XYZ file of C-alpha atoms in Angstrom:
377
model
C 5.335 -0.184 27.884
C 6.941 -3.511 28.829
C 3.524 -4.866 29.853
C 2.283 -4.073 26.351
C 4.896 -6.467 24.969
C 4.244 -9.229 27.472
C 3.291 -12.723 26.382
C -0.150 -12.420 27.994
C -0.985 -9.071 26.395
C 0.065 -10.173 22.904
C -1.748 -13.517 23.227
C -5.052 -11.998 24.341
C -5.204 -8.943 22.117
C -8.471 -8.869 20.186
C -7.363 -7.380 16.874
C -6.165 -9.128 13.696
C -3.897 -6.161 12.898
C -1.491 -6.875 15.743
C -0.081 -4.706 18.518
C 1.601 -1.705 16.878
C -1.403 0.606 16.906
C -1.976 -0.191 20.603
C 1.637 0.696 21.396
C 1.507 3.934 19.398
C -1.695 5.142 20.978
C -0.391 4.112 24.391
C 2.589 6.405 23.864
C 0.209 9.291 23.148
C -2.076 8.467 26.096
C -0.927 11.471 28.206
C -2.183 13.738 25.416
C -5.270 11.840 24.283
C -6.552 9.998 27.383
C -8.017 7.617 24.757
C -10.775 10.138 24.137
C -12.395 11.067 20.829
C -11.588 13.344 19.011
C -8.162 13.449 20.700
C -7.081 10.081 19.266
C -7.924 11.368 15.779
C -5.147 13.905 16.106
C -2.670 11.047 16.500
C -3.764 9.702 13.122
C -3.450 13.144 11.558
C 0.034 13.472 13.037
C 0.999 10.094 11.551
C -0.481 11.123 8.194
C 1.684 14.245 8.233
C 4.740 12.219 9.287
C 4.191 9.663 6.509
C 3.804 12.449 3.941
C 7.034 14.111 5.118
C 8.865 10.785 4.744
C 7.554 10.417 1.180
C 8.628 13.982 0.379
C 12.092 13.427 1.855
C 12.477 10.162 -0.024
C 11.663 11.857 -3.333
C 13.952 14.742 -2.423
C 16.946 12.853 -0.979
C 16.851 9.322 -2.387
C 15.538 10.222 -5.853
C 17.213 13.653 -6.100
C 14.079 15.570 -7.128
C 13.976 19.317 -6.561
C 11.735 20.571 -3.757
C 8.879 21.742 -5.997
C 8.729 18.479 -7.949
C 9.010 16.351 -4.800
C 6.196 18.364 -3.218
C 3.943 17.914 -6.262
C 4.647 14.184 -6.546
C 4.037 13.580 -2.818
C 0.651 15.342 -2.642
C -1.360 12.367 -4.023
C -0.673 10.469 -0.779
C -2.669 13.100 1.117
C -5.676 13.107 -1.193
C -6.156 9.482 -2.265
C -9.830 8.578 -1.572
C -8.919 6.036 1.120
C -6.240 8.123 2.843
C -8.944 10.192 4.520
C -10.592 7.022 5.795
C -7.466 5.707 7.533
C -6.563 9.102 8.980
C -10.024 10.140 10.197
C -11.805 6.844 10.903
C -9.784 3.630 10.964
C -6.831 3.838 13.340
C -4.829 0.706 12.574
C -3.196 1.279 9.173
C -1.309 4.543 9.572
C 1.161 3.449 12.293
C 2.209 0.476 10.166
C 2.404 2.548 6.967
C 4.524 5.208 8.680
C 7.013 2.639 9.994
C 7.159 0.912 6.603
C 7.805 4.205 4.812
C 10.577 5.047 7.271
C 12.081 1.610 6.616
C 11.955 2.083 2.825
C 13.430 5.591 3.143
C 16.434 4.341 5.098
C 16.808 1.393 2.728
C 17.009 3.844 -0.171
C 19.647 5.915 1.641
C 21.642 2.741 2.367
C 21.468 1.801 -1.312
C 22.728 5.228 -2.402
C 25.524 5.160 0.177
C 26.563 1.748 -1.029
C 26.827 3.042 -4.588
C 28.579 6.337 -3.926
C 30.577 5.750 -0.737
C 31.965 2.955 1.370
C 29.316 0.262 1.756
C 30.183 0.057 5.444
C 28.540 3.460 5.954
C 25.152 1.947 5.101
C 25.185 -0.758 7.801
C 23.437 1.391 10.408
C 20.786 2.369 7.894
C 20.237 -1.278 6.964
C 19.867 -2.438 10.562
C 17.491 0.415 11.447
C 15.512 -0.165 8.257
C 15.127 -3.856 9.100
C 13.939 -3.038 12.627
C 11.371 -0.567 11.294
C 10.128 -3.094 8.735
C 9.694 -5.656 11.503
C 7.772 -3.154 13.633
C 5.528 -2.288 10.676
C 4.445 -5.951 10.560
C 3.157 -5.563 14.110
C 0.566 -3.244 12.597
C -0.026 -4.900 9.241
C 1.417 -8.360 8.710
C 1.256 -7.783 4.926
C 4.441 -5.719 4.999
C 6.631 -8.762 5.639
C 6.236 -9.686 1.960
C 8.361 -6.615 1.118
C 11.367 -8.786 2.045
C 10.890 -10.599 -1.267
C 11.260 -7.317 -3.150
C 14.309 -6.324 -1.107
C 16.402 -9.000 -2.823
C 16.543 -6.766 -5.924
C 18.215 -4.019 -3.876
C 21.156 -6.329 -3.178
C 21.758 -7.645 -6.699
C 24.060 -8.999 -7.967
C 24.147 -11.762 -5.386
C 27.601 -12.348 -3.957
C 29.135 -12.954 -0.545
C 29.084 -9.282 0.444
C 25.517 -8.645 -0.768
C 24.262 -11.715 1.104
C 25.812 -10.375 4.316
C 24.123 -7.007 3.844
C 20.817 -8.681 3.019
C 21.017 -10.739 6.224
C 21.898 -7.639 8.266
C 18.673 -6.103 6.977
C 16.421 -9.171 6.993
C 17.292 -10.836 10.320
C 16.041 -7.980 12.581
C 12.863 -7.733 10.496
C 12.174 -11.462 10.723
C 12.952 -11.707 14.438
C 10.533 -8.887 15.236
C 7.894 -10.296 12.868
C 8.049 -13.782 14.368
C 7.870 -12.632 17.995
C 4.065 -12.197 18.094
C 3.567 -14.910 15.446
C 5.326 -17.434 17.705
C 2.977 -16.485 20.560
C -0.156 -16.663 18.422
C 0.950 -19.781 16.496
C -0.391 -18.013 13.427
C -0.540 -14.670 11.657
C -3.243 -13.262 13.942
C -4.220 -13.627 17.623
C -6.208 -16.777 18.483
C -9.224 -14.632 19.431
C -9.634 -13.635 15.784
C -8.130 -16.697 14.161
C -11.134 -17.096 11.874
C -9.919 -14.234 9.636
C -6.907 -16.205 8.330
C -8.775 -19.359 7.370
C -8.379 -20.145 3.684
C -7.702 -17.850 0.740
C -9.694 -15.446 -1.399
C -7.878 -14.874 -4.688
C -10.467 -12.369 -5.902
C -8.956 -9.937 -3.396
C -5.870 -9.700 -5.614
C -7.976 -8.418 -8.512
C -9.858 -6.071 -6.177
C -6.580 -4.676 -4.849
C -5.061 -4.112 -8.291
C -8.379 -2.781 -9.560
C -8.652 -0.173 -6.813
C -5.066 0.947 -7.425
C -5.863 1.218 -11.120
C -9.001 3.262 -10.451
C -7.102 5.641 -8.178
C -4.476 5.972 -10.910
C -7.153 6.886 -13.445
C -8.461 9.574 -11.104
C -5.147 11.269 -10.270
C -2.670 10.323 -13.019
C -4.585 8.858 -15.993
C -1.609 9.321 -18.349
C 0.237 6.743 -16.271
C -2.294 3.942 -16.656
C -4.066 4.563 -19.972
C -2.005 3.091 -22.837
C -1.394 5.165 -25.956
C -1.392 2.029 -28.088
C -5.013 1.215 -28.981
C -4.099 -2.326 -29.997
C -2.766 -3.027 -26.516
C -5.974 -1.705 -24.978
C -8.137 -3.825 -27.283
C -6.034 -6.937 -26.635
C -6.254 -6.543 -22.848
C -9.994 -5.830 -23.101
C -10.588 -9.017 -25.083
C -8.430 -10.997 -22.657
C -10.496 -9.695 -19.733
C -13.816 -10.575 -21.358
C -12.678 -14.114 -22.172
C -11.012 -14.880 -18.833
C -13.930 -13.588 -16.747
C -16.275 -15.659 -18.909
C -14.161 -18.799 -18.353
C -13.404 -18.192 -14.653
C -16.598 -17.322 -12.712
C -14.570 -16.501 -9.615
C -13.347 -13.333 -11.346
C -16.862 -11.915 -11.562
C -17.747 -9.185 -9.133
C -20.981 -7.421 -8.242
C -20.946 -4.553 -5.734
C -23.625 -5.043 -3.058
C -24.400 -8.434 -4.570
C -26.997 -9.520 -1.997
C -28.895 -6.258 -2.402
C -28.816 -6.558 -6.203
C -30.068 -10.153 -6.084
C -32.988 -9.197 -3.856
C -33.972 -6.298 -6.117
C -33.036 -7.414 -9.639
C -32.893 -11.188 -9.356
C -30.102 -13.682 -9.993
C -29.931 -13.422 -13.779
C -29.562 -9.632 -13.955
C -27.117 -9.708 -11.059
C -24.971 -12.322 -12.830
C -24.825 -10.096 -15.927
C -23.807 -7.124 -13.788
C -21.195 -9.281 -12.053
C -19.731 -10.299 -15.425
C -19.604 -6.675 -16.600
C -18.007 -5.316 -13.418
C -15.675 -8.296 -13.141
C -14.445 -7.795 -16.715
C -13.972 -4.067 -16.137
C -12.091 -4.590 -12.880
C -9.885 -7.262 -14.426
C -9.131 -4.973 -17.384
C -8.144 -2.138 -15.039
C -5.900 -4.577 -13.139
C -4.139 -5.615 -16.354
C -3.754 -1.987 -17.442
C -2.247 -1.174 -14.054
C 0.318 -3.987 -14.225
C 1.165 -3.058 -17.821
C 1.626 0.602 -16.792
C 4.112 -0.418 -14.091
C 5.999 -2.507 -16.659
C 6.208 0.441 -19.062
C 7.350 2.739 -16.264
C 10.153 0.362 -15.266
C 11.149 -0.017 -18.911
C 11.390 3.766 -19.285
C 13.413 4.119 -16.057
C 15.869 1.480 -17.247
C 16.272 3.148 -20.653
C 17.125 6.393 -18.867
C 19.928 4.567 -16.989
C 18.480 5.768 -13.698
C 20.901 4.895 -10.902
C 17.943 4.016 -8.666
C 16.457 1.466 -11.056
C 16.855 -1.306 -8.462
C 14.881 0.753 -5.947
C 12.016 1.162 -8.433
C 12.068 -2.604 -8.970
C 11.794 -2.917 -5.185
C 8.811 -0.529 -5.094
C 7.042 -2.405 -7.889
C 7.577 -5.924 -6.548
C 6.650 -4.814 -3.017
C 3.449 -3.187 -4.296
C 2.386 -6.309 -6.175
C 3.362 -8.540 -3.228
C 1.255 -6.467 -0.819
C -1.714 -6.755 -3.191
C -1.147 -10.512 -3.420
C -0.978 -10.816 0.378
C -4.586 -9.634 0.562
C -5.704 -13.095 -0.561
C -5.352 -14.077 3.099
C -8.136 -11.650 4.032
C -11.110 -13.986 3.919
C -13.640 -11.783 5.690
C -15.221 -8.738 4.050
C -12.746 -6.893 1.826
C -12.262 -3.173 2.450
C -10.845 -0.624 0.012
C -8.643 0.727 2.792
C -6.560 -2.464 2.709
C -4.954 -1.330 -0.544
C -3.898 1.940 1.104
C -0.841 0.004 2.314
C 0.444 -0.020 -1.275
C -0.452 3.555 -2.234
C 2.829 5.168 -1.054
C 4.721 2.773 -3.331
C 2.485 3.851 -6.212
C 3.393 7.474 -5.420
C 7.085 6.605 -5.755
C 6.622 4.685 -9.010
C 4.524 7.369 -10.697
C 6.717 10.112 -9.222
C 9.647 8.956 -11.366
C 7.872 10.355 -14.432
C 6.346 13.678 -15.437
C 2.720 12.551 -15.251
C 1.800 15.305 -12.772
C 4.210 18.101 -13.685
C 2.972 18.166 -17.303
C -0.706 17.620 -16.513
C -2.610 20.890 -16.957
C -5.608 19.427 -15.126
C -3.685 18.233 -12.084
C -5.374 20.731 -9.723
C -8.833 19.511 -10.744
C -7.790 15.865 -10.406
C -6.474 16.544 -6.907
C -9.695 18.356 -5.991
C -11.894 15.544 -7.324
C -9.923 12.913 -5.406
C -10.154 14.982 -2.214
C -13.924 15.284 -2.653
C -14.155 11.492 -3.032
C -12.170 11.115 0.176
C -14.639 13.373 2.007
C -17.554 11.387 0.565
C -15.993 8.141 1.823
C -15.716 9.613 5.315
C -19.284 10.995 5.334
C -20.632 7.688 4.052
C -18.822 5.787 6.802
C -20.484 7.963 9.427
C -23.840 7.408 7.638
C -24.293 11.087 6.827
C -25.138 10.067 3.261
C -28.167 8.048 2.081
C -26.061 5.469 0.188
């Protein structure tokens, strides 16, 4: 294990995601021998562990009864991209699991600070910071959650600053250990992936989250006010017309070769406007959810602010991904979406929830089959 943390190993690793997944699968080597399908079972175990953490967070931190917490946690298992990261890609789940554990302990520390002596939360804060730091060894994006954590410690005073530092310092020390060796966010062997920025990835990230919301909890994202919908639609059409960088055409090179540049540009404007509209609807839905939580005087309002800011920050961090964008990158933010939506009754009062879950699960299976080229598209 020590050799896996050595300067030479970290410097020469050939993976932009860091070293966490290598450490996790090394720990399971006696059971897997690095053989397929054995290593897949590690991902399934991590998927189960991450789901249990989400369930416990809803149950313990947010005081939901067992049945409601179970219902609200199920979407994590059946999001279309969850199947991809648990059955195909092996790098996201270790980082997500550590991040969820960190957020869970942070929520417990917050509740202890409100209801008991704040000193009782110190161990939770330190452990949470360590877990956050370790999660960045799997996905560097998670370090941006530190920005959202500030809202947990409001109002800012001498004591809250001390607690914030107790949480943040372990996370930053662990995060900067490999970064100091690489002299960048990724190993030198794959340094090309962090060159420049791609701001369209922010719209793609928010758009995917919005689409997943429409599939599983449409009442969360679709506004009841028609004037709001029309205003955001008009804003999307105008902005995408003014800013060509917001236009998006799936399989653009294939479309250009088949339909030509003019038709492809029209398709790009249409899809870009639609994706931008969904992104705006998604942000507006989060705003309305936070507004409702505040009006209810929910004692965990600060935690929901943390979830929301962290989700948006993770989406924003994807602008540093300058190679081909993958829908699985937004899976990092999906557990936070589960928490945000889980504060309402969008699932418990939805008579079609079983069919929405089934449809999303089918999409997940299609994603997996398509990856393995079992499908003709």
